[in-house]
Amino acid sequence: VNFGKIQSKIGRVDSLDEDGFPYVGANLQSGDITVGRCADSRTDHSIKLKHTERGYVQKVVLSSNDEGKNFATVSLRQVRSPVLGDKFSSMHGQKGVLGFLESQENFPFTKQGIVPDIVINPHAFPSRQTPGQLLEAALGKGIACVGSLRNATPFSTSSVEAITNQLHRAGFSRWGNERVYNGRTGEVVRSLIFMGPTFYQRLHHMSEDKVKFRNTGPVHPLTRQPVADRKRFGGIKFGEMERDCLIAHGASANLYERLFTLSDSSQIHICSKCKNVANVILRPVSGGRKIRGPYCRFCESADDIVVASVPYGAKLLSQELFSMGINLKFETELC
C-alpha cells in the first residue's frame, strides 16, 4: 500500500497534501478522506471519517513497525462547550452529570462579587462518601485569601482544625459557610452556602458522542430487525425491562408499536385446517397454466389459507425448529 493523494470516489480529498496526509490545522468533516492510500494496482484504499467523526487535525505521525511496514496516525482535535449530559469529576471521585445551564448574571453571588462556576447537589457527598473534597475547598479558600502555599499531598494533609482556624483568621466561618445573594432578585439567600475553589476535570463521556436516534435505517439480514450499532444508524435497544415497564403501565398500543410495527413486522400464510405454515410455490392449475401462491403441502390444498401478521423473529424461530425436526403449529382466529 502506498500513501499519496489520489482522486477517491468514497470521500473528499481537498484537505490532503501530495503525500496523502492532511495538513495540521485542516478542518475535517464526516466523509472527508483522512489518509489517502492505494495499492500498486492503483486501487483506492483510502480511509475516511465516519458520520460521527470530525475535527481539526492536531498531529500527523508517519512511522514503521519492527517488520518495516509503514503506518500513519492522524489525531483530531475538537473544541466543545459543555452541554447538558456532559460528565465532570473532581479529584476525589465525585463524578456528576451537567443537568442545568444558567447565565452568569442569574447565579448566586457573595458580597465580594464571586460567582460560582459549578453548583453541586449536597446529596452527592453522603452518597459517594467524599469528605476530602470539602476539605480541599476549605483549604483552598483559606490559602487563597492570604496568598500562601500549603502541602496537600495524601501523606501530609493539613488537619481539620488547622483548616478551620485558617478560615476563621481570614474572616470566614470556620466551616466555610457564608451568605450569598440571589442572582435574579438580589435578596439574601436564607441558607448558609458552602463555597470554595475545587479542582474539577472534564471526563471523556460527552452527550454528543452518546446521543442516538433513528428514523429508518439498515436491518439485520437474518432477523430483519434494526441493527444495534450507533455508527451504522442502528436502533435504540428496547429490552426486557423496558417491555416490562410498558406491560405494567398497560400501554398495549405502545408495546405493539415498539416490538412489532417498528421492528420486524411480517406476514406468513397459515393453513387454518392443519395449523401448519403454508409455502408460496409455483403450482399448476387447470388449462396447463401455473400460478404462484400459498399452498399447504400437508393438506395438498390451497383453499384454507389465511394470512397472519407475526414478528419475523417468530417466523425465523419456527423455520429453525422445523430444520431440527420440531414442527410448530399456529392457532388462527378471525378478527
PDB file of N, CA and C in Angstrom, residues 96-172:
ATOM      1  N   GLY A  96     -20.245  13.592  38.315  1.00  0.00           N
ATOM      2  CA  GLY A  96     -21.603  14.076  38.142  1.00  0.00           C
ATOM      3  C   GLY A  96     -21.845  14.499  36.710  1.00  0.00           C
ATOM      4  N   VAL A  97     -23.111  14.619  36.364  1.00  0.00           N
ATOM      5  CA  VAL A  97     -23.533  14.970  35.009  1.00  0.00           C
ATOM      6  C   VAL A  97     -24.160  16.356  35.035  1.00  0.00           C
ATOM      7  N   LEU A  98     -23.817  17.157  34.037  1.00  0.00           N
ATOM      8  CA  LEU A  98     -24.374  18.501  33.922  1.00  0.00           C
ATOM      9  C   LEU A  98     -25.875  18.413  33.621  1.00  0.00           C
ATOM     10  N   GLY A  99     -26.675  18.976  34.511  1.00  0.00           N
ATOM     11  CA  GLY A  99     -28.116  18.888  34.353  1.00  0.00           C
ATOM     12  C   GLY A  99     -28.805  20.208  34.092  1.00  0.00           C
ATOM     13  N   PHE A 100     -28.082  21.325  34.244  1.00  0.00           N
ATOM     14  CA  PHE A 100     -28.724  22.626  34.045  1.00  0.00           C
ATOM     15  C   PHE A 100     -27.658  23.664  33.733  1.00  0.00           C
ATOM     16  N   LEU A 101     -27.900  24.472  32.719  1.00  0.00           N
ATOM     17  CA  LEU A 101     -27.008  25.570  32.344  1.00  0.00           C
ATOM     18  C   LEU A 101     -27.727  26.886  32.603  1.00  0.00           C
ATOM     19  N   GLU A 102     -27.012  27.840  33.210  1.00  0.00           N
ATOM     20  CA  GLU A 102     -27.612  29.115  33.548  1.00  0.00           C
ATOM     21  C   GLU A 102     -26.636  30.238  33.248  1.00  0.00           C
ATOM     22  N   SER A 103     -27.169  31.403  32.903  1.00  0.00           N
ATOM     23  CA  SER A 103     -26.330  32.571  32.652  1.00  0.00           C
ATOM     24  C   SER A 103     -25.678  33.037  33.947  1.00  0.00           C
ATOM     25  N   GLN A 104     -24.516  33.666  33.811  1.00  0.00           N
ATOM     26  CA  GLN A 104     -23.764  34.060  34.995  1.00  0.00           C
ATOM     27  C   GLN A 104     -24.515  35.087  35.843  1.00  0.00           C
ATOM     28  N   GLU A 105     -25.273  35.975  35.211  1.00  0.00           N
ATOM     29  CA  GLU A 105     -25.947  37.011  35.993  1.00  0.00           C
ATOM     30  C   GLU A 105     -27.079  36.454  36.853  1.00  0.00           C
ATOM     31  N   ASN A 106     -27.527  35.244  36.568  1.00  0.00           N
ATOM     32  CA  ASN A 106     -28.593  34.635  37.372  1.00  0.00           C
ATOM     33  C   ASN A 106     -28.059  33.731  38.471  1.00  0.00           C
ATOM     34  N   PHE A 107     -26.756  33.548  38.531  1.00  0.00           N
ATOM     35  CA  PHE A 107     -26.164  32.701  39.556  1.00  0.00           C
ATOM     36  C   PHE A 107     -26.090  33.456  40.876  1.00  0.00           C
ATOM     37  N   PRO A 108     -26.106  32.754  42.007  1.00  0.00           N
ATOM     38  CA  PRO A 108     -25.899  33.440  43.288  1.00  0.00           C
ATOM     39  C   PRO A 108     -24.478  33.997  43.388  1.00  0.00           C
ATOM     40  N   PHE A 109     -24.309  35.059  44.186  1.00  0.00           N
ATOM     41  CA  PHE A 109     -23.002  35.690  44.308  1.00  0.00           C
ATOM     42  C   PHE A 109     -22.787  36.090  45.764  1.00  0.00           C
ATOM     43  N   THR A 110     -21.520  36.227  46.143  1.00  0.00           N
ATOM     44  CA  THR A 110     -21.164  36.621  47.501  1.00  0.00           C
ATOM     45  C   THR A 110     -21.056  38.146  47.574  1.00  0.00           C
ATOM     46  N   LYS A 111     -20.784  38.633  48.775  1.00  0.00           N
ATOM     47  CA  LYS A 111     -20.655  40.082  48.933  1.00  0.00           C
ATOM     48  C   LYS A 111     -19.391  40.607  48.274  1.00  0.00           C
ATOM     49  N   GLN A 112     -18.406  39.720  48.002  1.00  0.00           N
ATOM     50  CA  GLN A 112     -17.226  40.122  47.250  1.00  0.00           C
ATOM     51  C   GLN A 112     -17.475  40.104  45.742  1.00  0.00           C
ATOM     52  N   GLY A 113     -18.663  39.632  45.319  1.00  0.00           N
ATOM     53  CA  GLY A 113     -18.972  39.560  43.891  1.00  0.00           C
ATOM     54  C   GLY A 113     -18.510  38.274  43.239  1.00  0.00           C
ATOM     55  N   ILE A 114     -18.141  37.265  44.044  1.00  0.00           N
ATOM     56  CA  ILE A 114     -17.679  35.990  43.496  1.00  0.00           C
ATOM     57  C   ILE A 114     -18.901  35.155  43.089  1.00  0.00           C
ATOM     58  N   VAL A 115     -18.879  34.664  41.858  1.00  0.00           N
ATOM     59  CA  VAL A 115     -19.959  33.825  41.321  1.00  0.00           C
ATOM     60  C   VAL A 115     -19.422  32.412  41.131  1.00  0.00           C
ATOM     61  N   PRO A 116     -20.081  31.387  41.624  1.00  0.00           N
ATOM     62  CA  PRO A 116     -19.573  30.014  41.451  1.00  0.00           C
ATOM     63  C   PRO A 116     -19.671  29.568  40.000  1.00  0.00           C
ATOM     64  N   ASP A 117     -18.756  28.685  39.637  1.00  0.00           N
ATOM     65  CA  ASP A 117     -18.795  28.079  38.302  1.00  0.00           C
ATOM     66  C   ASP A 117     -19.678  26.831  38.279  1.00  0.00           C
ATOM     67  N   ILE A 118     -19.676  26.085  39.373  1.00  0.00           N
ATOM     68  CA  ILE A 118     -20.419  24.833  39.458  1.00  0.00           C
ATOM     69  C   ILE A 118     -21.200  24.835  40.769  1.00  0.00           C
ATOM     70  N   VAL A 119     -22.460  24.442  40.695  1.00  0.00           N
ATOM     71  CA  VAL A 119     -23.294  24.246  41.877  1.00  0.00           C
ATOM     72  C   VAL A 119     -23.578  22.757  41.996  1.00  0.00           C
ATOM     73  N   ILE A 120     -23.245  22.181  43.155  1.00  0.00           N
ATOM     74  CA  ILE A 120     -23.346  20.738  43.344  1.00  0.00           C
ATOM     75  C   ILE A 120     -24.505  20.425  44.287  1.00  0.00           C
ATOM     76  N   ASN A 121     -25.209  19.368  43.993  1.00  0.00           N
ATOM     77  CA  ASN A 121     -26.247  18.873  44.888  1.00  0.00           C
ATOM     78  C   ASN A 121     -25.584  18.347  46.165  1.00  0.00           C
ATOM     79  N   PRO A 122     -25.953  18.827  47.350  1.00  0.00           N
ATOM     80  CA  PRO A 122     -25.296  18.359  48.576  1.00  0.00           C
ATOM     81  C   PRO A 122     -25.522  16.882  48.870  1.00  0.00           C
ATOM     82  N   HIS A 123     -26.555  16.283  48.271  1.00  0.00           N
ATOM     83  CA  HIS A 123     -26.777  14.851  48.486  1.00  0.00           C
ATOM     84  C   HIS A 123     -25.675  13.999  47.870  1.00  0.00           C
ATOM     85  N   ALA A 124     -24.811  14.606  47.056  1.00  0.00           N
ATOM     86  CA  ALA A 124     -23.737  13.832  46.433  1.00  0.00           C
ATOM     87  C   ALA A 124     -22.684  13.406  47.454  1.00  0.00           C
ATOM     88  N   PHE A 125     -22.523  14.153  48.534  1.00  0.00           N
ATOM     89  CA  PHE A 125     -21.445  13.853  49.479  1.00  0.00           C
ATOM     90  C   PHE A 125     -21.745  12.658  50.384  1.00  0.00           C
ATOM     91  N   PRO A 126     -22.905  12.546  51.004  1.00  0.00           N
ATOM     92  CA  PRO A 126     -23.136  11.326  51.786  1.00  0.00           C
ATOM     93  C   PRO A 126     -23.282  10.068  50.932  1.00  0.00           C
ATOM     94  N   SER A 127     -23.703  10.223  49.681  1.00  0.00           N
ATOM     95  CA  SER A 127     -23.872   9.039  48.843  1.00  0.00           C
ATOM     96  C   SER A 127     -22.536   8.505  48.344  1.00  0.00           C
ATOM     97  N   ARG A 128     -21.619   9.393  47.968  1.00  0.00           N
ATOM     98  CA  ARG A 128     -20.331   8.943  47.440  1.00  0.00           C
ATOM     99  C   ARG A 128     -19.215   9.009  48.476  1.00  0.00           C
ATOM    100  N   GLN A 129     -19.522   9.509  49.653  1.00  0.00           N
ATOM    101  CA  GLN A 129     -18.565   9.488  50.763  1.00  0.00           C
ATOM    102  C   GLN A 129     -17.241  10.150  50.370  1.00  0.00           C
ATOM    103  N   THR A 130     -17.305  11.425  50.024  1.00  0.00           N
ATOM    104  CA  THR A 130     -16.104  12.156  49.602  1.00  0.00           C
ATOM    105  C   THR A 130     -15.891  13.394  50.469  1.00  0.00           C
ATOM    106  N   PRO A 131     -15.568  13.217  51.768  1.00  0.00           N
ATOM    107  CA  PRO A 131     -15.308  14.404  52.606  1.00  0.00           C
ATOM    108  C   PRO A 131     -14.028  15.125  52.218  1.00  0.00           C
ATOM    109  N   GLY A 132     -13.132  14.447  51.513  1.00  0.00           N
ATOM    110  CA  GLY A 132     -11.888  15.093  51.100  1.00  0.00           C
ATOM    111  C   GLY A 132     -12.112  16.288  50.196  1.00  0.00           C
ATOM    112  N   GLN A 133     -13.185  16.266  49.409  1.00  0.00           N
ATOM    113  CA  GLN A 133     -13.466  17.409  48.542  1.00  0.00           C
ATOM    114  C   GLN A 133     -13.859  18.635  49.360  1.00  0.00           C
ATOM    115  N   LEU A 134     -14.587  18.434  50.448  1.00  0.00           N
ATOM    116  CA  LEU A 134     -14.927  19.553  51.324  1.00  0.00           C
ATOM    117  C   LEU A 134     -13.676  20.154  51.959  1.00  0.00           C
ATOM    118  N   LEU A 135     -12.754  19.278  52.364  1.00  0.00           N
ATOM    119  CA  LEU A 135     -11.506  19.776  52.943  1.00  0.00           C
ATOM    120  C   LEU A 135     -10.674  20.509  51.899  1.00  0.00           C
ATOM    121  N   GLU A 136     -10.670  20.001  50.668  1.00  0.00           N
ATOM    122  CA  GLU A 136      -9.925  20.680  49.599  1.00  0.00           C
ATOM    123  C   GLU A 136     -10.482  22.076  49.354  1.00  0.00           C
ATOM    124  N   ALA A 137     -11.824  22.200  49.308  1.00  0.00           N
ATOM    125  CA  ALA A 137     -12.431  23.507  49.076  1.00  0.00           C
ATOM    126  C   ALA A 137     -12.143  24.460  50.243  1.00  0.00           C
ATOM    127  N   ALA A 138     -12.239  23.951  51.469  1.00  0.00           N
ATOM    128  CA  ALA A 138     -11.982  24.804  52.626  1.00  0.00           C
ATOM    129  C   ALA A 138     -10.522  25.226  52.693  1.00  0.00           C
ATOM    130  N   LEU A 139      -9.610  24.291  52.409  1.00  0.00           N
ATOM    131  CA  LEU A 139      -8.191  24.622  52.427  1.00  0.00           C
ATOM    132  C   LEU A 139      -7.850  25.606  51.316  1.00  0.00           C
ATOM    133  N   GLY A 140      -8.386  25.381  50.104  1.00  0.00           N
ATOM    134  CA  GLY A 140      -8.121  26.303  49.003  1.00  0.00           C
ATOM    135  C   GLY A 140      -8.678  27.683  49.255  1.00  0.00           C
ATOM    136  N   LYS A 141      -9.819  27.753  49.941  1.00  0.00           N
ATOM    137  CA  LYS A 141     -10.409  29.050  50.264  1.00  0.00           C
ATOM    138  C   LYS A 141      -9.544  29.818  51.257  1.00  0.00           C
ATOM    139  N   GLY A 142      -8.995  29.097  52.244  1.00  0.00           N
ATOM    140  CA  GLY A 142      -8.169  29.765  53.244  1.00  0.00           C
ATOM    141  C   GLY A 142      -6.858  30.282  52.686  1.00  0.00           C
ATOM    142  N   ILE A 143      -6.181  29.474  51.891  1.00  0.00           N
ATOM    143  CA  ILE A 143      -4.877  29.908  51.372  1.00  0.00           C
ATOM    144  C   ILE A 143      -5.037  30.913  50.239  1.00  0.00           C
ATOM    145  N   ALA A 144      -6.218  30.916  49.544  1.00  0.00           N
ATOM    146  CA  ALA A 144      -6.434  31.918  48.503  1.00  0.00           C
ATOM    147  C   ALA A 144      -6.612  33.304  49.104  1.00  0.00           C
ATOM    148  N   CYS A 145      -7.163  33.364  50.310  1.00  0.00           N
ATOM    149  CA  CYS A 145      -7.389  34.665  50.946  1.00  0.00           C
ATOM    150  C   CYS A 145      -6.084  35.302  51.431  1.00  0.00           C
ATOM    151  N   VAL A 146      -5.134  34.469  51.852  1.00  0.00           N
ATOM    152  CA  VAL A 146      -3.876  35.003  52.395  1.00  0.00           C
ATOM    153  C   VAL A 146      -2.729  34.883  51.402  1.00  0.00           C
ATOM    154  N   GLY A 147      -2.939  34.148  50.307  1.00  0.00           N
ATOM    155  CA  GLY A 147      -1.899  34.025  49.294  1.00  0.00           C
ATOM    156  C   GLY A 147      -0.721  33.180  49.704  1.00  0.00           C
ATOM    157  N   SER A 148      -0.945  32.133  50.480  1.00  0.00           N
ATOM    158  CA  SER A 148       0.138  31.264  50.943  1.00  0.00           C
ATOM    159  C   SER A 148       0.053  29.914  50.250  1.00  0.00           C
ATOM    160  N   LEU A 149       1.061  29.090  50.477  1.00  0.00           N
ATOM    161  CA  LEU A 149       1.122  27.748  49.912  1.00  0.00           C
ATOM    162  C   LEU A 149       0.993  26.737  51.042  1.00  0.00           C
ATOM    163  N   ARG A 150       0.283  25.651  50.786  1.00  0.00           N
ATOM    164  CA  ARG A 150       0.136  24.577  51.765  1.00  0.00           C
ATOM    165  C   ARG A 150       0.349  23.249  51.080  1.00  0.00           C
ATOM    166  N   ASN A 151       0.890  22.308  51.810  1.00  0.00           N
ATOM    167  CA  ASN A 151       1.138  20.978  51.285  1.00  0.00           C
ATOM    168  C   ASN A 151      -0.166  20.185  51.321  1.00  0.00           C
ATOM    169  N   ALA A 152      -0.569  19.631  50.201  1.00  0.00           N
ATOM    170  CA  ALA A 152      -1.834  18.895  50.112  1.00  0.00           C
ATOM    171  C   ALA A 152      -1.629  17.492  49.568  1.00  0.00           C
ATOM    172  N   THR A 153      -0.456  16.893  49.824  1.00  0.00           N
ATOM    173  CA  THR A 153      -0.233  15.518  49.378  1.00  0.00           C
ATOM    174  C   THR A 153      -1.033  14.564  50.257  1.00  0.00           C
ATOM    175  N   PRO A 154      -1.299  13.359  49.781  1.00  0.00           N
ATOM    176  CA  PRO A 154      -2.113  12.423  50.580  1.00  0.00           C
ATOM    177  C   PRO A 154      -1.447  12.024  51.897  1.00  0.00           C
ATOM    178  N   PHE A 155      -0.126  12.178  52.010  1.00  0.00           N
ATOM    179  CA  PHE A 155       0.562  11.674  53.185  1.00  0.00           C
ATOM    180  C   PHE A 155       0.793  12.742  54.247  1.00  0.00           C
ATOM    181  N   SER A 156       0.533  13.981  53.922  1.00  0.00           N
ATOM    182  CA  SER A 156       0.743  15.053  54.907  1.00  0.00           C
ATOM    183  C   SER A 156      -0.332  16.128  54.739  1.00  0.00           C
ATOM    184  N   THR A 157      -1.582  15.700  54.747  1.00  0.00           N
ATOM    185  CA  THR A 157      -2.679  16.647  54.593  1.00  0.00           C
ATOM    186  C   THR A 157      -2.877  17.449  55.878  1.00  0.00           C
ATOM    187  N   SER A 158      -3.238  18.699  55.722  1.00  0.00           N
ATOM    188  CA  SER A 158      -3.493  19.542  56.890  1.00  0.00           C
ATOM    189  C   SER A 158      -4.674  18.984  57.679  1.00  0.00           C
ATOM    190  N   SER A 159      -4.604  19.129  58.994  1.00  0.00           N
ATOM    191  CA  SER A 159      -5.684  18.641  59.845  1.00  0.00           C
ATOM    192  C   SER A 159      -6.925  19.522  59.688  1.00  0.00           C
ATOM    193  N   VAL A 160      -8.068  18.989  60.108  1.00  0.00           N
ATOM    194  CA  VAL A 160      -9.308  19.738  60.011  1.00  0.00           C
ATOM    195  C   VAL A 160      -9.248  20.993  60.872  1.00  0.00           C
ATOM    196  N   GLU A 161      -8.619  20.883  62.051  1.00  0.00           N
ATOM    197  CA  GLU A 161      -8.516  22.030  62.940  1.00  0.00           C
ATOM    198  C   GLU A 161      -7.687  23.140  62.307  1.00  0.00           C
ATOM    199  N   ALA A 162      -6.584  22.771  61.661  1.00  0.00           N
ATOM    200  CA  ALA A 162      -5.742  23.793  61.027  1.00  0.00           C
ATOM    201  C   ALA A 162      -6.476  24.494  59.888  1.00  0.00           C
ATOM    202  N   ILE A 163      -7.277  23.726  59.141  1.00  0.00           N
ATOM    203  CA  ILE A 163      -8.015  24.322  58.029  1.00  0.00           C
ATOM    204  C   ILE A 163      -9.087  25.278  58.549  1.00  0.00           C
ATOM    205  N   THR A 164      -9.835  24.859  59.564  1.00  0.00           N
ATOM    206  CA  THR A 164     -10.902  25.710  60.091  1.00  0.00           C
ATOM    207  C   THR A 164     -10.336  26.969  60.747  1.00  0.00           C
ATOM    208  N   ASN A 165      -9.203  26.830  61.442  1.00  0.00           N
ATOM    209  CA  ASN A 165      -8.592  28.012  62.064  1.00  0.00           C
ATOM    210  C   ASN A 165      -8.111  29.002  61.010  1.00  0.00           C
ATOM    211  N   GLN A 166      -7.579  28.500  59.927  1.00  0.00           N
ATOM    212  CA  GLN A 166      -7.116  29.391  58.868  1.00  0.00           C
ATOM    213  C   GLN A 166      -8.284  30.138  58.227  1.00  0.00           C
ATOM    214  N   LEU A 167      -9.417  29.470  58.033  1.00  0.00           N
ATOM    215  CA  LEU A 167     -10.603  30.142  57.506  1.00  0.00           C
ATOM    216  C   LEU A 167     -11.105  31.205  58.486  1.00  0.00           C
ATOM    217  N   HIS A 168     -11.048  30.897  59.767  1.00  0.00           N
ATOM    218  CA  HIS A 168     -11.524  31.855  60.765  1.00  0.00           C
ATOM    219  C   HIS A 168     -10.641  33.106  60.793  1.00  0.00           C
ATOM    220  N   ARG A 169      -9.334  32.901  60.654  1.00  0.00           N
ATOM    221  CA  ARG A 169      -8.424  34.049  60.634  1.00  0.00           C
ATOM    222  C   ARG A 169      -8.617  34.898  59.387  1.00  0.00           C
ATOM    223  N   ALA A 170      -9.114  34.286  58.292  1.00  0.00           N
ATOM    224  CA  ALA A 170      -9.353  35.029  57.056  1.00  0.00           C
ATOM    225  C   ALA A 170     -10.687  35.763  57.069  1.00  0.00           C
ATOM    226  N   GLY A 171     -11.459  35.617  58.149  1.00  0.00           N
ATOM    227  CA  GLY A 171     -12.719  36.337  58.259  1.00  0.00           C
ATOM    228  C   GLY A 171     -13.941  35.559  57.840  1.00  0.00           C
ATOM    229  N   PHE A 172     -13.814  34.224  57.643  1.00  0.00           N
ATOM    230  CA  PHE A 172     -14.946  33.397  57.253  1.00  0.00           C
ATOM    231  C   PHE A 172     -15.378  32.524  58.423  1.00  0.00           C
TER     232      PHE A 172
END
